[in-house]
PDB file of C-alpha atoms in Angstrom:
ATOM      1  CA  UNK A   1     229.478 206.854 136.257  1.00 50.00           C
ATOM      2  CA  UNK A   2     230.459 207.720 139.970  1.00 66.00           C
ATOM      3  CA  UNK A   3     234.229 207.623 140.166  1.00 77.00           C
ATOM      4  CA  UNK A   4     233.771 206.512 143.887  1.00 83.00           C
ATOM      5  CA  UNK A   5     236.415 208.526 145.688  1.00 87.00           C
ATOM      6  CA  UNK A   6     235.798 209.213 149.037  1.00 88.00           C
ATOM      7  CA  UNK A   7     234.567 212.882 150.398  1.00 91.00           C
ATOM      8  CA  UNK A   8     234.406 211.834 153.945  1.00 93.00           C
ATOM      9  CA  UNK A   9     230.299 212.228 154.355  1.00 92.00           C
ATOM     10  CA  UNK A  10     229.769 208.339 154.369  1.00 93.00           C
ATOM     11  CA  UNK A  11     226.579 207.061 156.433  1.00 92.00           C
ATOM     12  CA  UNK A  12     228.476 204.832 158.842  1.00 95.00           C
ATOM     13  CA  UNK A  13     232.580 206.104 158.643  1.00 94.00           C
ATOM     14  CA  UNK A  14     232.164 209.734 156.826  1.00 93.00           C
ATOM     15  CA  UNK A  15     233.498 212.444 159.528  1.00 94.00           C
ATOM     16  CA  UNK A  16     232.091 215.352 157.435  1.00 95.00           C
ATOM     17  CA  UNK A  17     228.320 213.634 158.113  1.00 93.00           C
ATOM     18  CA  UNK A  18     227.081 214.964 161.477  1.00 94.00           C
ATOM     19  CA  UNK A  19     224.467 212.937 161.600  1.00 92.00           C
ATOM     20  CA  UNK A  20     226.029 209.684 161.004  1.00 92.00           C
ATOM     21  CA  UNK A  21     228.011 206.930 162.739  1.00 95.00           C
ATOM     22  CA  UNK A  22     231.572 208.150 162.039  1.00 96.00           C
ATOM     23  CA  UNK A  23     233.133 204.633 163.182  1.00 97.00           C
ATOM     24  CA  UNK A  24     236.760 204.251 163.112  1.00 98.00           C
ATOM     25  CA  UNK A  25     238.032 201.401 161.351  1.00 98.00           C
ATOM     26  CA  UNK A  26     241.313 199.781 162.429  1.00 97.00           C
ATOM     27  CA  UNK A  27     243.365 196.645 161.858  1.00 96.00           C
ATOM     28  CA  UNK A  28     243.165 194.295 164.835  1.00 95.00           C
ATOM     29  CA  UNK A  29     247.023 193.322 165.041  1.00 93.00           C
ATOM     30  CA  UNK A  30     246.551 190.209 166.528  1.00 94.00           C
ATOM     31  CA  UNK A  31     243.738 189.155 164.191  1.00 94.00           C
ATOM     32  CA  UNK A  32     244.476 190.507 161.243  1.00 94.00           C
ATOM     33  CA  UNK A  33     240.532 191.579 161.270  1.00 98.00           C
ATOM     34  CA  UNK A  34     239.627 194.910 160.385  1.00 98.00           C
ATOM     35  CA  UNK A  35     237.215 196.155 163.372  1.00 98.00           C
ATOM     36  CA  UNK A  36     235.296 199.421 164.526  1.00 98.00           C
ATOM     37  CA  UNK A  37     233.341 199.861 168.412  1.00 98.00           C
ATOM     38  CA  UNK A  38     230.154 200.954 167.347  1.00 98.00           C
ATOM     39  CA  UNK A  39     227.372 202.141 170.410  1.00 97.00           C
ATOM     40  CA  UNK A  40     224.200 202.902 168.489  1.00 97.00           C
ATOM     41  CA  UNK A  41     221.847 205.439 169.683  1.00 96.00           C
ATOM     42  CA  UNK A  42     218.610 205.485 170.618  1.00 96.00           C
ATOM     43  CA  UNK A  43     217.234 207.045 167.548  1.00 94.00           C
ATOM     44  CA  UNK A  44     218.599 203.926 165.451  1.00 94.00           C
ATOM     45  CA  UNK A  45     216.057 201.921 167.386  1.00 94.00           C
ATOM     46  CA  UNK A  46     213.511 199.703 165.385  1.00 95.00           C
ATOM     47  CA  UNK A  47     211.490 197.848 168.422  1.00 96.00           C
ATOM     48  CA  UNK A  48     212.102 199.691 171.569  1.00 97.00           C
ATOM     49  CA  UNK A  49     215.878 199.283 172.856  1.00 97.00           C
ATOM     50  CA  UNK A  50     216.891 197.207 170.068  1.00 97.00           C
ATOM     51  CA  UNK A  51     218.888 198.739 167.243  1.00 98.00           C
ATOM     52  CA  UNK A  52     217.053 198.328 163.973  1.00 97.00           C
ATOM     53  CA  UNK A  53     218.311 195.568 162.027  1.00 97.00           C
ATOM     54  CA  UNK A  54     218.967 197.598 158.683  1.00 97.00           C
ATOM     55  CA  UNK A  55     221.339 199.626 160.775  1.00 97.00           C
ATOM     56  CA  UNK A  56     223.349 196.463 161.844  1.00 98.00           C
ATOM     57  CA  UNK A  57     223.083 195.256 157.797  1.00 98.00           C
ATOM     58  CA  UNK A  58     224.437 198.916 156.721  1.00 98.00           C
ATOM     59  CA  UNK A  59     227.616 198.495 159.318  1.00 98.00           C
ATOM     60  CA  UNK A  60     227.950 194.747 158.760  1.00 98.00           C
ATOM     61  CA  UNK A  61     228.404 196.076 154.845  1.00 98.00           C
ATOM     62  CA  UNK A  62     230.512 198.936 155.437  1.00 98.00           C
ATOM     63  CA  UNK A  63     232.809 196.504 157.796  1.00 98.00           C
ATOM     64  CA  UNK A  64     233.555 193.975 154.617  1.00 98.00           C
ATOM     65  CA  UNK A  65     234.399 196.859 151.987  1.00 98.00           C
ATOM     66  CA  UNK A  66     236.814 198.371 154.945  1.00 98.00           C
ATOM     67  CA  UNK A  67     238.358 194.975 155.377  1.00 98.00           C
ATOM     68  CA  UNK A  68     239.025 194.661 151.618  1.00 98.00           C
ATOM     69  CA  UNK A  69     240.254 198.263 151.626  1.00 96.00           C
ATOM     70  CA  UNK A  70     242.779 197.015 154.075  1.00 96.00           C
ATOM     71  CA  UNK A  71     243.503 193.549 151.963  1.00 96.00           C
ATOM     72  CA  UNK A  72     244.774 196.655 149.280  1.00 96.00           C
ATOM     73  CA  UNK A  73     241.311 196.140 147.193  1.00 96.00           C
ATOM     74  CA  UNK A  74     238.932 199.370 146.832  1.00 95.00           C
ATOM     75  CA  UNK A  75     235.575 197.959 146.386  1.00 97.00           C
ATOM     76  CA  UNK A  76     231.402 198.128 146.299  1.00 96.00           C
ATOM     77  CA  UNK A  77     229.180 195.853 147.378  1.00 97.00           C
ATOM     78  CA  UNK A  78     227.772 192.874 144.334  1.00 97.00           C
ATOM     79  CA  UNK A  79     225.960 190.924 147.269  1.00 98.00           C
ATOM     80  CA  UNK A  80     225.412 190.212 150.788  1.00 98.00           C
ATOM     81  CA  UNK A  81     223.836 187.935 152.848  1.00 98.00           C
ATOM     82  CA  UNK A  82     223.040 188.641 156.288  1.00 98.00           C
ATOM     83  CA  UNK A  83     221.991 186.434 159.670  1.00 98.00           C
ATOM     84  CA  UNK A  84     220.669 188.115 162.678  1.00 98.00           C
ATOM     85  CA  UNK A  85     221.262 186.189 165.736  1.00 98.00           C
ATOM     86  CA  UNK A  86     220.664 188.011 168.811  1.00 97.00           C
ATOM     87  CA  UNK A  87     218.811 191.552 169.405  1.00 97.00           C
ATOM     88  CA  UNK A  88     222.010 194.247 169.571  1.00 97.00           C
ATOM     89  CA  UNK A  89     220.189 196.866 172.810  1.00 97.00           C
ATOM     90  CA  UNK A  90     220.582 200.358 171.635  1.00 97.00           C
ATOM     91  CA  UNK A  91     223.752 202.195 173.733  1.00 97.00           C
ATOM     92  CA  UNK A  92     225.673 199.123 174.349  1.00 97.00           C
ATOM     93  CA  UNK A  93     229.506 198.616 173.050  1.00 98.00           C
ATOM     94  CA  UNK A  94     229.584 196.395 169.907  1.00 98.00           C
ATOM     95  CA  UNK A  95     232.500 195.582 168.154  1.00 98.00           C
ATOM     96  CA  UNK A  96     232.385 195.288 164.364  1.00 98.00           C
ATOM     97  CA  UNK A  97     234.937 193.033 162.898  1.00 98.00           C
ATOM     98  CA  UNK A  98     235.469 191.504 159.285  1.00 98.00           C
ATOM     99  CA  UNK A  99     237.963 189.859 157.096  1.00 98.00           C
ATOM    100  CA  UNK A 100     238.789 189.278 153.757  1.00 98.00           C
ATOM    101  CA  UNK A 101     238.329 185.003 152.862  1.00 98.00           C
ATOM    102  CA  UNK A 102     239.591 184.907 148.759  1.00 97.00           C
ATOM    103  CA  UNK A 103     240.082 187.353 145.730  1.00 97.00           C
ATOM    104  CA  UNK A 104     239.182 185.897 142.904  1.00 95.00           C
ATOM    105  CA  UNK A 105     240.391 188.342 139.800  1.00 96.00           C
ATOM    106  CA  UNK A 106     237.822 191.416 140.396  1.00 96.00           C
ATOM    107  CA  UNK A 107     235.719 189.412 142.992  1.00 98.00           C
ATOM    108  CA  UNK A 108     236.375 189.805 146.791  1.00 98.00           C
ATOM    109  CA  UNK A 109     234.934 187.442 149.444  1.00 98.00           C
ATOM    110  CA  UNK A 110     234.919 188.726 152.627  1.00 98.00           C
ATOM    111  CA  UNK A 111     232.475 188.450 156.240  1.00 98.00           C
ATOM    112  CA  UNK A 112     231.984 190.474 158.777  1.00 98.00           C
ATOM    113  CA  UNK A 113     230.647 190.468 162.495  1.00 98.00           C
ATOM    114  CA  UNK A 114     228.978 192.216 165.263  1.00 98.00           C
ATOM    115  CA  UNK A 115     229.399 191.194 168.660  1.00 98.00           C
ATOM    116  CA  UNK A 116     228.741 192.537 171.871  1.00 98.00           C
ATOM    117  CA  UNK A 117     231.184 193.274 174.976  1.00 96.00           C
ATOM    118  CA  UNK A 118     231.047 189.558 175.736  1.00 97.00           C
ATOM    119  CA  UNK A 119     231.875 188.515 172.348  1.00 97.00           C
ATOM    120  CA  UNK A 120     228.263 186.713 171.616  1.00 98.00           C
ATOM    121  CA  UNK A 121     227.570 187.289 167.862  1.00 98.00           C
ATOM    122  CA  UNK A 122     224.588 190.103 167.546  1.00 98.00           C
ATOM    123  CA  UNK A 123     224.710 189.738 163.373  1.00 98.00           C
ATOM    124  CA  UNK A 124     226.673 188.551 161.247  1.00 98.00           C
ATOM    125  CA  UNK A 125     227.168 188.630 157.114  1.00 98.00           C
ATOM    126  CA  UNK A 126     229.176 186.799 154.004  1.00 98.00           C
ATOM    127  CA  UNK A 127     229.539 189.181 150.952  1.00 98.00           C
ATOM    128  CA  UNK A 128     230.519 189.307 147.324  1.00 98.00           C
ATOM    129  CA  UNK A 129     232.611 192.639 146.552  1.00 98.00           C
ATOM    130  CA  UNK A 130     233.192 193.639 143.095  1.00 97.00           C
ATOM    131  CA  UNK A 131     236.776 195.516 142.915  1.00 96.00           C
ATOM    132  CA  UNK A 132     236.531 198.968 141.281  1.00 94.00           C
TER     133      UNK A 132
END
């Protein structure tokens, strides 16, 4: 069973992986909301310009277990549900934002955004974190 410790060569926040995202996560202080600026590259693409929506999904994820990680709760993923409501254009400034809603015992509900410099919702997902 993977002990899940970190050894900094995550996808989306790892700064060992060269080839990833290495976003910084922060706490907002006037929202509470734990948030990362996130300008995704050309090579992320799906249709030309857009950033590929499994990209947006793997960020959207990685924003909810950092926001429970801030709520004091180390976490993985049990479920997620994401809506895609505007194409996100390769190289632009997004902001990804989330928030923890309710613990309940071992289960963490949290949601997480990403919006663009004008604050328009690109994506957006609820999720179910299980508390490890």
């Amino acid at each position: 069973m993977n002990d899940f410790n970190d050894d900094h060569n995550c996808f989306v926040c790892g700064k060992k992986n060269v080839a990833g995202l290495q976003l910084e996560f922060a706490q907002n202080p006037r929202s509470g909301e734990t948030e990362a600026r996130v300008a995704f590259p050309v090579q992320l693409q799906g249709w030309r310009g857009t950033v590929h929506g499994g990209l947006l999904a793997t960020v959207l994820d990685e924003t909810l277990i950092k926001a429970a990680a801030a709520a004091g709760c180390k976490c993985v993923t049990a479920e997620i549900t994401v809506k895609f409501k505007k194409p996100a254009l390769t190289g632009s400034p997004l902001l990804a934002a989330g928030k923890v809603l309710e613990t309940r015992g071992r289960i963490v509900l949290a949601e997480s955004r990403i919006c663009d410099a004008q604050g328009q919702v690109m994506a957006q997902a609820t999720g179910k974190l299980f508390k490890v």
